[in-house]
Coordinates of C-alpha atoms in Angstrom, one line a residue:
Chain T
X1 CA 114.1 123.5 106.8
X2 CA 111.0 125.8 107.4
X3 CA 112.8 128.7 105.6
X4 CA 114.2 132.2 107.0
X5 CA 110.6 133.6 107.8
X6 CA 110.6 129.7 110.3
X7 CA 107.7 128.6 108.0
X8 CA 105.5 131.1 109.1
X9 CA 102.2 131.6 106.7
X10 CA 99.3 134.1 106.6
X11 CA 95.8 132.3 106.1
X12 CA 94.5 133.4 103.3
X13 CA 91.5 130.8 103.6
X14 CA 91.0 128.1 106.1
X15 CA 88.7 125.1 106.0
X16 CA 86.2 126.2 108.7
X17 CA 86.6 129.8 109.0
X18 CA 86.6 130.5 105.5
X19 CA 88.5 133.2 103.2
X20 CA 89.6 136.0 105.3
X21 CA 88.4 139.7 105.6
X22 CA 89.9 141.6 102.8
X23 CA 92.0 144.6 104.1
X24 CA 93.8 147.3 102.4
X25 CA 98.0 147.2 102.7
X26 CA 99.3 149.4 105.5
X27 CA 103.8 149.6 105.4
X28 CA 105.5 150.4 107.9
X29 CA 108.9 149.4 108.7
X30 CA 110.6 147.6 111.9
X31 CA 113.9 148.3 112.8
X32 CA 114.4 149.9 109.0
X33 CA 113.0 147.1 106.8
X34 CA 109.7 147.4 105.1
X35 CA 106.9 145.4 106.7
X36 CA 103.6 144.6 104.5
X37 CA 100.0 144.4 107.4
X38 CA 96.8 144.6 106.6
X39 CA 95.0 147.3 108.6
X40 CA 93.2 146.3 111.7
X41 CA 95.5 143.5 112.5
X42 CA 98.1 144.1 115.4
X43 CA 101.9 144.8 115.1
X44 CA 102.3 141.7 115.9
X45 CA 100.5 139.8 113.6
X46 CA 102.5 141.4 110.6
X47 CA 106.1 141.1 112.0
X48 CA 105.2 137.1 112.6
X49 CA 104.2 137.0 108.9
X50 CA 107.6 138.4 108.0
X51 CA 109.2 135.9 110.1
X52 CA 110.3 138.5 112.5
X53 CA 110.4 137.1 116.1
X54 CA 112.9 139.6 118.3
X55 CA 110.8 142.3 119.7
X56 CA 112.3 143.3 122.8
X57 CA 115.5 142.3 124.7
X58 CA 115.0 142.6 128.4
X59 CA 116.8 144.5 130.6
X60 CA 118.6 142.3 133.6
X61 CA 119.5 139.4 131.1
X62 CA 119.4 141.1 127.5
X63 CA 117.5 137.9 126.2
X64 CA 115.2 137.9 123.5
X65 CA 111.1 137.9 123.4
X66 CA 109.0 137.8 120.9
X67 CA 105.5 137.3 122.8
X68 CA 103.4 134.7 124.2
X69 CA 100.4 135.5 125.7
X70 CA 99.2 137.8 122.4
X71 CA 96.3 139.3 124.8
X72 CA 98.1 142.1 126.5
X73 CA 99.4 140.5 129.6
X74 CA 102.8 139.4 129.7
X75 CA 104.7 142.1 128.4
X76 CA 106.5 140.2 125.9
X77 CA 106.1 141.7 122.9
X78 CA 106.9 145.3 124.1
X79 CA 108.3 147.8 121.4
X80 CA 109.3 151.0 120.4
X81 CA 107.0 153.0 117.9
X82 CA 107.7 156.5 117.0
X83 CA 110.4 156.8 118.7
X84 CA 108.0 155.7 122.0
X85 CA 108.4 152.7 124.1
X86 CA 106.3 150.6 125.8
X87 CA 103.9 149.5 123.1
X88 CA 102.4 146.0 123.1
X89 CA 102.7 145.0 119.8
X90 CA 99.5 142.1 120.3
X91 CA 97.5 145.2 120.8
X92 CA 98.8 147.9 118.6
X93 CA 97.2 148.1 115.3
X94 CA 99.5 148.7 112.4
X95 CA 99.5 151.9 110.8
X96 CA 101.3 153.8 107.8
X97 CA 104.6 154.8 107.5
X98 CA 105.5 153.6 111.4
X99 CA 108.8 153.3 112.7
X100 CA 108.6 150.2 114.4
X101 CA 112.0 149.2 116.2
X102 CA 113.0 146.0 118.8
X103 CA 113.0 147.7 122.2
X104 CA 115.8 147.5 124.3
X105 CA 115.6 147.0 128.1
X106 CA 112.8 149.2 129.6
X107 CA 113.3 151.7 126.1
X108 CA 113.7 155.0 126.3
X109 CA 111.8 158.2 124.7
X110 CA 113.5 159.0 121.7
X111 CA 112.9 162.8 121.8
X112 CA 114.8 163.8 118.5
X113 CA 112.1 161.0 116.6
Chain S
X1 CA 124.1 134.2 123.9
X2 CA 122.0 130.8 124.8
X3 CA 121.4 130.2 128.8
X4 CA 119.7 127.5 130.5
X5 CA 117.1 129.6 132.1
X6 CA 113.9 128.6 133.8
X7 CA 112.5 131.9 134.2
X8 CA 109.4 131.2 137.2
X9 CA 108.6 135.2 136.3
X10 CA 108.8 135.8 132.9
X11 CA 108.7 139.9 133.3
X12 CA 111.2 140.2 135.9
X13 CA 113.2 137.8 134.2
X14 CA 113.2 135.6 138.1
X15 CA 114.5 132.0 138.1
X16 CA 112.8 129.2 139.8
X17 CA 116.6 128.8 141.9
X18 CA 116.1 132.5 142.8
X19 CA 112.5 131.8 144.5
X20 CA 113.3 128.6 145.9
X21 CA 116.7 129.9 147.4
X22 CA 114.2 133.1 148.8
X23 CA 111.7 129.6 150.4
X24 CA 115.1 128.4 151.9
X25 CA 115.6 131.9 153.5
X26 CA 112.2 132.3 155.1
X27 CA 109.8 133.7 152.3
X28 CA 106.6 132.3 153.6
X29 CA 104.2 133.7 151.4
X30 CA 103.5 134.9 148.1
X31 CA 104.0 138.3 149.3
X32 CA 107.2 138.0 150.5
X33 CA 108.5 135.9 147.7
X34 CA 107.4 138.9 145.8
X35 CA 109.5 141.4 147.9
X36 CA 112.3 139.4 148.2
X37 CA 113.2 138.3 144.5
X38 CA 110.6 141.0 142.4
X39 CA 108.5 138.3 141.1
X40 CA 105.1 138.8 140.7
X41 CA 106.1 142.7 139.8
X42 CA 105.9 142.8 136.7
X43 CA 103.7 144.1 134.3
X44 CA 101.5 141.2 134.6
X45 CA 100.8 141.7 138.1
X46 CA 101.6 137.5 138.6
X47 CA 99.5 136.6 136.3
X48 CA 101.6 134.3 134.5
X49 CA 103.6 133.2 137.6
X50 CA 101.1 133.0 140.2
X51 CA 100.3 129.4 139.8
X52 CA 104.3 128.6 139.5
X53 CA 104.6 130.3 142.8
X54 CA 102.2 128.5 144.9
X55 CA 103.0 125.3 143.6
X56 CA 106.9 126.0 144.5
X57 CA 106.0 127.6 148.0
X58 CA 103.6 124.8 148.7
X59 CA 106.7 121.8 147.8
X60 CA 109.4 124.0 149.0
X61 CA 107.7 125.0 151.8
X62 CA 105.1 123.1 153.3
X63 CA 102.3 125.1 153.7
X64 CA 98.8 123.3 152.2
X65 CA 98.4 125.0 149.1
X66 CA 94.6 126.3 150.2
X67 CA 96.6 127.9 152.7
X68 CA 98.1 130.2 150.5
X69 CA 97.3 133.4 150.4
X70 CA 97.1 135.0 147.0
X71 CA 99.3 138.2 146.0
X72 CA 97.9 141.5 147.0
X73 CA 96.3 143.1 143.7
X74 CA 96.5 146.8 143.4
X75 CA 95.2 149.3 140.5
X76 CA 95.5 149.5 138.0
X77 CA 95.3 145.9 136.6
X78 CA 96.3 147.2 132.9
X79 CA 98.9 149.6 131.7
X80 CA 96.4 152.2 131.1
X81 CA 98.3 155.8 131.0
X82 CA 98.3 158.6 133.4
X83 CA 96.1 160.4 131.1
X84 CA 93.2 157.8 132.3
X85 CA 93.6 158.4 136.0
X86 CA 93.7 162.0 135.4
X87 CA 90.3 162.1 134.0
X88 CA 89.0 160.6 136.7
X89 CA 87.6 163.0 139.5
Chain M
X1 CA 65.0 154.3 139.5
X2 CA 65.7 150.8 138.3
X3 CA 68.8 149.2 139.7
X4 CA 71.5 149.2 137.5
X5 CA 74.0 146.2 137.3
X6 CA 77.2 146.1 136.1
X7 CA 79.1 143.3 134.3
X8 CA 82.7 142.9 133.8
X9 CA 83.9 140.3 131.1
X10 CA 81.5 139.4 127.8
X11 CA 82.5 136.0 127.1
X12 CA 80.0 133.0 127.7
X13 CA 79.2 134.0 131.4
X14 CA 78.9 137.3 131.5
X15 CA 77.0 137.7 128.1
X16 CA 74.9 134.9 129.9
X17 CA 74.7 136.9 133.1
X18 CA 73.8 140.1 131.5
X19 CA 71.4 138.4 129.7
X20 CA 69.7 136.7 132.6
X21 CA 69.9 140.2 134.9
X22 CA 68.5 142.5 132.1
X23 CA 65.1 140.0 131.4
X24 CA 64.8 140.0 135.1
X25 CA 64.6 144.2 134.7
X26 CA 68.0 145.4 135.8
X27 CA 69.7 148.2 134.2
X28 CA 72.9 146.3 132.7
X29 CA 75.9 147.5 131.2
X30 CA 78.3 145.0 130.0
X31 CA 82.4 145.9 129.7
X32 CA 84.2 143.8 127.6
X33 CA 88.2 144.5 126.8
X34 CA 88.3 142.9 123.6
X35 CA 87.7 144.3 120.4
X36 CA 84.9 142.4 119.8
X37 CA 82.5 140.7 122.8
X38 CA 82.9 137.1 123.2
X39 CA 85.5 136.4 125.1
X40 CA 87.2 132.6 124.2
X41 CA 84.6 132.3 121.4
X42 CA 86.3 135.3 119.5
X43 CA 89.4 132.7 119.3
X44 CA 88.3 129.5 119.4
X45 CA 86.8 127.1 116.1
X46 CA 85.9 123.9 117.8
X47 CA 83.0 122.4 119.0
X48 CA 81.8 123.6 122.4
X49 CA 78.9 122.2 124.2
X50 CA 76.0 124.9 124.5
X51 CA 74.2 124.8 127.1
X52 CA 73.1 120.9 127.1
X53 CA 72.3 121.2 123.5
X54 CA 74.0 119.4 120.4
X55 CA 77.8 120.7 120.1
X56 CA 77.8 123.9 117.5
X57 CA 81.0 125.6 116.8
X58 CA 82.4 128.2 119.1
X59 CA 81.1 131.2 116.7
X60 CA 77.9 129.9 116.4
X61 CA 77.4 130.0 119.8
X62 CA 78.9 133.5 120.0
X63 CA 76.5 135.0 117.4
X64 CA 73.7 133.6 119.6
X65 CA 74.8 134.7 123.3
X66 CA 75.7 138.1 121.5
X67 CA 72.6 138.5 120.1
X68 CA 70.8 137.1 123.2
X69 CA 72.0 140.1 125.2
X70 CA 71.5 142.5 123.0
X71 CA 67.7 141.6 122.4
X72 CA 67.6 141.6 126.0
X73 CA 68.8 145.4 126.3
X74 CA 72.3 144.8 127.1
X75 CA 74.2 147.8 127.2
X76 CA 77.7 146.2 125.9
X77 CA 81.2 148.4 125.3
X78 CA 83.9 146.5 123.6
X79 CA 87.3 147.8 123.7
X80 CA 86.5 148.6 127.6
X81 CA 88.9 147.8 129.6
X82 CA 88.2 147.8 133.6
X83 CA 91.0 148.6 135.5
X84 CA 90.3 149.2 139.0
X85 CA 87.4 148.2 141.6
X86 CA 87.0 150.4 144.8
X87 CA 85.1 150.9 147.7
X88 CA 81.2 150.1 146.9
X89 CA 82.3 148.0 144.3
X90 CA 82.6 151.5 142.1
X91 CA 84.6 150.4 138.6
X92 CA 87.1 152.2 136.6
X93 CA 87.1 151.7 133.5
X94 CA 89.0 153.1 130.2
X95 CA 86.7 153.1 127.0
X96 CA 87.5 154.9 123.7
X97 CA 90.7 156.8 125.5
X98 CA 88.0 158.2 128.1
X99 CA 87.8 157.2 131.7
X100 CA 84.5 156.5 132.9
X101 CA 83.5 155.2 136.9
X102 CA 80.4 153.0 137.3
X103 CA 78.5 153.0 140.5
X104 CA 76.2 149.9 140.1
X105 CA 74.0 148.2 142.6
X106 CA 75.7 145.3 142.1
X107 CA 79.1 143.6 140.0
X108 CA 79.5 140.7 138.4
X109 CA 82.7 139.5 137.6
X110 CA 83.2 137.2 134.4
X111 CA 86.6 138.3 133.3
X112 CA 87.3 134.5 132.7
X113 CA 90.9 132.4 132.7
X114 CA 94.0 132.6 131.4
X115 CA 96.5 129.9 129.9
X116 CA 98.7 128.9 132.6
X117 CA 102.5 129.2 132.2
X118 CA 105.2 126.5 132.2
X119 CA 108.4 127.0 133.5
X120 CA 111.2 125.0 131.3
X121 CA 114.9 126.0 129.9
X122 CA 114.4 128.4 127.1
X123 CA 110.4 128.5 127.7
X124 CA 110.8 132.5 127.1
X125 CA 112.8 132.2 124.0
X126 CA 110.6 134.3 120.7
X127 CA 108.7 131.2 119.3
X128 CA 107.3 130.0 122.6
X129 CA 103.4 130.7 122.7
X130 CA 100.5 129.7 124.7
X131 CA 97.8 128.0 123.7
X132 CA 95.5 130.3 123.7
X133 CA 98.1 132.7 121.4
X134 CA 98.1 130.3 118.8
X135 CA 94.3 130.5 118.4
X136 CA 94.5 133.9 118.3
X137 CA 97.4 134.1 116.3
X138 CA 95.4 131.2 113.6
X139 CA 91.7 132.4 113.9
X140 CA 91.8 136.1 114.6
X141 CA 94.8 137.4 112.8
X142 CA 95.0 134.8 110.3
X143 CA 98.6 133.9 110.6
X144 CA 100.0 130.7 111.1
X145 CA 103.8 131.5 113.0
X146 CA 105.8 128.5 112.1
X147 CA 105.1 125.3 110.4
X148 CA 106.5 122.7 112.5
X149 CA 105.1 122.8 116.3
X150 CA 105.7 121.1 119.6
X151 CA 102.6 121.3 121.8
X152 CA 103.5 120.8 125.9
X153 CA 100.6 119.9 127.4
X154 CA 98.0 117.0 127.8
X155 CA 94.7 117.9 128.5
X156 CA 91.8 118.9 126.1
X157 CA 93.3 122.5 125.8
X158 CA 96.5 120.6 124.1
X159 CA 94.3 118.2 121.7
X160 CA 91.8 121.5 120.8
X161 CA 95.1 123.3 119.3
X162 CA 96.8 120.7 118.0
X163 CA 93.7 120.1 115.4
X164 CA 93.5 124.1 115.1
X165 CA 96.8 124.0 114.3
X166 CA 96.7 120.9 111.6
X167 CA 93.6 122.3 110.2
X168 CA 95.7 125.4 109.5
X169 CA 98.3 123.6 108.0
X170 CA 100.9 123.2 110.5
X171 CA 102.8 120.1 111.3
X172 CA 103.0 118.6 115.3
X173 CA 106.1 117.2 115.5
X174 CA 105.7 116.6 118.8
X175 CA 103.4 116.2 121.7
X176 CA 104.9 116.2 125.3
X177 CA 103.7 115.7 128.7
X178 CA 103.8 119.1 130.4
X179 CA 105.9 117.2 133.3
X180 CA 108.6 116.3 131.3
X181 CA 111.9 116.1 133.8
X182 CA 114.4 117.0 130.9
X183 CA 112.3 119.0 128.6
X184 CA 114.2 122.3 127.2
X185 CA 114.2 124.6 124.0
X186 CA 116.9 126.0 122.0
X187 CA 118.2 128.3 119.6
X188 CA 119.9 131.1 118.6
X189 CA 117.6 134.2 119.2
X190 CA 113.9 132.1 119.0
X191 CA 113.0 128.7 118.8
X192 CA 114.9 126.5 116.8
X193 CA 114.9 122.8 118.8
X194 CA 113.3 121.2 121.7
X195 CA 114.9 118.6 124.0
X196 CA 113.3 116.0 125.5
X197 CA 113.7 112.3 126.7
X198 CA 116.9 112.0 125.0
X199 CA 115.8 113.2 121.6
X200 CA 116.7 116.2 119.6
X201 CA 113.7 117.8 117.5
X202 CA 113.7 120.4 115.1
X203 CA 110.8 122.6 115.5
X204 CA 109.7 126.5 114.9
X205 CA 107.3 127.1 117.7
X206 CA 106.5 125.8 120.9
X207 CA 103.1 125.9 122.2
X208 CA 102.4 125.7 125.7
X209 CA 99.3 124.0 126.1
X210 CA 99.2 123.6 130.1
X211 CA 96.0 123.9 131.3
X212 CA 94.0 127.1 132.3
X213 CA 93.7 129.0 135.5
X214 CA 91.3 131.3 136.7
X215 CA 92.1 135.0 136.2
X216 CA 89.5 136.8 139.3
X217 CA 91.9 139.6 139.9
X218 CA 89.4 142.2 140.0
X219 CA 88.1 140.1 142.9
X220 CA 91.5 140.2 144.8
X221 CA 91.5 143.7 144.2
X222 CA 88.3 143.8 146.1
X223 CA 89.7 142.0 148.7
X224 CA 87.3 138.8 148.7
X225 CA 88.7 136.0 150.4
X226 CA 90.1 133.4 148.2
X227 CA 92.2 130.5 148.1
X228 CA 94.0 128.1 146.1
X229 CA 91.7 125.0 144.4
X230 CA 93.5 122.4 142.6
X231 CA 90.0 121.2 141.2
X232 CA 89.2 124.8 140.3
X233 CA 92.6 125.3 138.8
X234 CA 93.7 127.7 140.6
X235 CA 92.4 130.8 142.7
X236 CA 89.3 131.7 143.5
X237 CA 87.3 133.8 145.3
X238 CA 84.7 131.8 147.6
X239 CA 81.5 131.8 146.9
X240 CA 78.2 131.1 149.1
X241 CA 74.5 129.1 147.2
X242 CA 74.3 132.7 145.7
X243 CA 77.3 133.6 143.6
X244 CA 78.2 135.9 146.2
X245 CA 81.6 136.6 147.1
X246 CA 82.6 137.8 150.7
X247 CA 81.9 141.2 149.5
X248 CA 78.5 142.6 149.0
X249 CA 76.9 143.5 146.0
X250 CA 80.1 141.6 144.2
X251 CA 79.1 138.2 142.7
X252 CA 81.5 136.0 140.2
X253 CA 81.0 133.5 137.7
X254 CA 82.0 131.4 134.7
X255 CA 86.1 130.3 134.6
X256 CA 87.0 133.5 136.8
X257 CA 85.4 131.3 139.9
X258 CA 87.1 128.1 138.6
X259 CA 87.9 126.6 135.2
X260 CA 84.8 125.1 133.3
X261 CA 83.4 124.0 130.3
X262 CA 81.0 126.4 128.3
X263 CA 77.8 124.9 129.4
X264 CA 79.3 125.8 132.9
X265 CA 80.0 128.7 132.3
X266 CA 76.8 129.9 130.7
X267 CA 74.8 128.1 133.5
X268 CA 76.5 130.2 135.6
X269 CA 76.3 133.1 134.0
X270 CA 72.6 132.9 133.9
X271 CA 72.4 132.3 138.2
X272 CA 74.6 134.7 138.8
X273 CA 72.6 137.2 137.0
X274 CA 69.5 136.1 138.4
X275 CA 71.3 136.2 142.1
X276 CA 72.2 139.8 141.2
X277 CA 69.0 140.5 139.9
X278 CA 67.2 139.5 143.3
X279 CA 69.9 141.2 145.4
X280 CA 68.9 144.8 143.9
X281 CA 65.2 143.7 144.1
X282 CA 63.9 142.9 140.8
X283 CA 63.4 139.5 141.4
X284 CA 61.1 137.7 144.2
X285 CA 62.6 135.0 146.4
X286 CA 60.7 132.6 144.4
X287 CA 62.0 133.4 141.2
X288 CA 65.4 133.1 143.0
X289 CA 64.4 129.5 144.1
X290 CA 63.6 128.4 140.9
X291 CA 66.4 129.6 139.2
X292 CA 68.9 128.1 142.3
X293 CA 67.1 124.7 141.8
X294 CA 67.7 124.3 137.8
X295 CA 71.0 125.6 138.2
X296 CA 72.0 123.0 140.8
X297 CA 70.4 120.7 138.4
X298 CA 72.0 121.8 135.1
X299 CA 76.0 122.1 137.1
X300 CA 75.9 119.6 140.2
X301 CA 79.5 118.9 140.6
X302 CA 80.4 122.2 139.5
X303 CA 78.1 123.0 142.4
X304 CA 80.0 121.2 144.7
X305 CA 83.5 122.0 143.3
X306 CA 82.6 125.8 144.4
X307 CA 82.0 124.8 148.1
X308 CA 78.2 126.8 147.1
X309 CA 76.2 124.3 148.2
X310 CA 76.9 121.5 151.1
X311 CA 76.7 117.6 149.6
X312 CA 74.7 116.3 152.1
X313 CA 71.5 118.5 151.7
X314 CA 70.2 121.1 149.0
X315 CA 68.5 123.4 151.4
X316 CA 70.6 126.3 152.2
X317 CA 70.5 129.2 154.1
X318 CA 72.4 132.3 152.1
X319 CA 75.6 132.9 154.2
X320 CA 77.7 135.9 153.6
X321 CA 81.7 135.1 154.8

């Protein structure tokens, strides 16, 4: 069994590439749990750590995605941050104290947030 | 709940049977595959279904694939926000 | 007034193309969307070929094309994202949350490929990457997203991440032929199996590993005519001896005018800027020549997969379509 984060690993060091950068802690939280990043690295990046996969269920079939191109095209990985929608989580870097939540369909502005 | 999709467009969530069935009704071109069953409209303008296309339009439909004529591609190419165009004169 | 020309895309063609146009005395301004300029080298670890030299590793060779154009007077924005082309090929483009138009004497487009995608039951189930993702994902970010992988795919795009991924400590538990009739994933809310010729295979990620395709929509915008190319893997925008495209002033090179290797793709980088170097003047006919001949000689059957120069004979007149 690859565990309940599905084996998932940050790289601390790699055999070619080295240690990594060291980065200072950001937390933020996704759909109410706290989430560790490291700042400068996408949304993204830090959920997959977690083993957190769902980010957005789409709006004719209510399946799941969780990403796939991680470049900003496909429009996979769409979330809702701050109560806004339509953020690409490949591109968004983390950043204190976000609310972070799964988006739903095509979202929807959360004006009271 | 677990489906058997084969989604041809991942953004507008199209199956391949949705495109072929739109061949079988007269969609001869990218373009109107694109009208007819919304893929192709989605965020990433094709991109990731443009090759998927052809290749069913050109064995579903018999024209030469350097026959076909690629999707119309409008601005902007990147979700950008209206703020951007609005700066612009 | 010196001519100014504009690049879109800093990978290993355009870095190679502003390079090339700003030591022939263009103006150039390079606009690349990524955070840093680089284009597949900011993901990739393996060995690439550069440029007919010894292999180096993919960073290597990014440190030196970087550093290349910048001795050259490259004028590069990362982060710059170019959204629109218009009427005398005028650019829009979004940099630092500011909107900007550049009106250039002439464009080159180098905005590269992109992983192509692979239609298969559950294919868009959280878990299912591309290729390119997973280097990302492993090189950039640092995170590996699963430790057991399937990779679909056959060609040297499916062997390069497969040894990313083992050198990061992931486990292939399976390779598969991207044509596999009865090839599907499963699982409850992400990836938890894949199906295929009978068998049943635990996994945590899928990576789909099928090839690349061009990615010239900036060109389409423009209207240039373009068609499909099987060789070319995918579509292009046709090209004449010079780079050009059926538009003026517009010229294209590297994977956005067909999928190629990095010694290609620098090669034609280096014509293209050269071709648009000579079209705003700052570059004789002979000069041109000379640069034609080598690249022909560096590229042939690249040369000939792009239609840009007849088989039969090397002399050609410049044609615009």
């Amino acid at each position: 069994m690859s565990g309940d984060n599905h084996g998932a690993m940050r790289l601390v060091d790699h055999p070619t590439l080295g240690p990594r950068r060291p980065a200072t802690e950001v937390s933020f939280s996704f759909d109410g749990q706290p989430i560790r990043g490291r700042a400068g690295e996408p949304l993204i990046a830090a959920l997959l750590a977690a083993g957190l996969r769902v980010l957005r269920t789409m709006p004719r079939t209510g399946e799941p995605r969780g990403g796939f191109c991680l470049v900003g095209r496909c429009a996979d990985c769409l979330v809702m941050v701050d109560g806004v929608p339509n953020v690409l989580a490949c591109q968004q870097p983390v950043q204190p104290d976000a609310r972070v939540e799964t988006q739903r369909g095509l979202g929807a502005w959360d004006r009271d947030g | 709940m677990p489906r058997d999709n084969a989604f041809i467009c991942r953004c507008e969530e199209v199956e391949t049977a949705t495109v072929q069935a739109a061949i079988a009704h007269g969609a001869r071109t990218i373009n109107d595959i694109k009208r007819r069953t919304r893929a192709g409209m989605g965020l990433c303008q094709g991109a990731y279904c443009i090759d998927a296309l052809s290749w069913v339009l050109h064995e579903s439909g018999g024209t030469a694939l350097d026959a076909i004529v690629p999707m119309t591609v409008r601005p902007p190419l990147r979700a950008i926000g209206l703020d951007a165009l609005a700066d612009l004169d | 007034m010196t001519p100014r020309i504009a690049v879109v895309g800093g990978g290993p063609a355009g870095l190679s193309a502003a390079t090339a146009a700003a030591r022939a005395g263009a103006r150039v301004s390079l606009y690349d969307e990524g955070a840093a300029l680089g284009g597949q080298l900011t993901y990739r670890i393996a060995a690439v070929e550069d440029d007919g030299r010894a292999p180096v590793s993919a960073r290597h060779l990014r440190s030196r094309l970087v550093e290349e154009a910048s001795r050259a007077g490259v004028d590069a924005y990362s982060a710059a994202v170019v959204w629109g082309i218009f009427a005398g090929n005028r650019l829009a483009v979004r940099v630092d949350g500011r909107a900007l138009t550049v009106d250039a004497d002439a464009v080159i487009l180098a905005t590269g490929s992109l992983d192509r995608a692979s239609a298969f039951p559950g294919g868009s189930l959280p878990g299912v990457f591309t290729a390119r993702a997973i280097q990302v994902l492993l090189h950039v970010h640092r995170v590996r997203p699963g430790r057991r992988f399937a990779v679909i795919g056959e060609g040297p795009e499916a062997g390069e991440v497969a040894s990313d991924l083992l050198l990061a400590g992931g486990e292939i538990v399976a390779r598969i032929p991207p044509d596999m009739p009865d090839l599907r994933v499963a699982g409850e809310g992400g990836v938890e199996r894949i199906e295929a010729g009978g068998r049943v295979i635990a996994v945590d990620i899928v990576v789909v590993a099928a090839g690349r395709q061009p990615d010239p929509a900036l060109a389409l915008m423009a209207e240039c005519r373009a068609g499909y190319s099987e060789t070319l893997g995918g579509f292009v925008p046709r090209l004449d001896a010079r780079m050009d495209t059926s538009v003026p002033g517009l010229f294209v090179a590297g994977d956005a005018a067909g999928v190629c290797g990095c010694t290609t793709a620098i090669a034609d980088g280096r014509y293209a800027g050269v071709c648009a170097a000579a079209a705003v003047g700052v570059l004789d006919d002979a000069q041109l020549e000379g640069a034609r001949l080598r690249w022909i000689a560096s590229v042939g059957e690249r040369v000939r997969a792009l239609g840009a120069v007849p088989d039969h004979h090397m002399q050609v007149d410049r044609v615009l379509a």
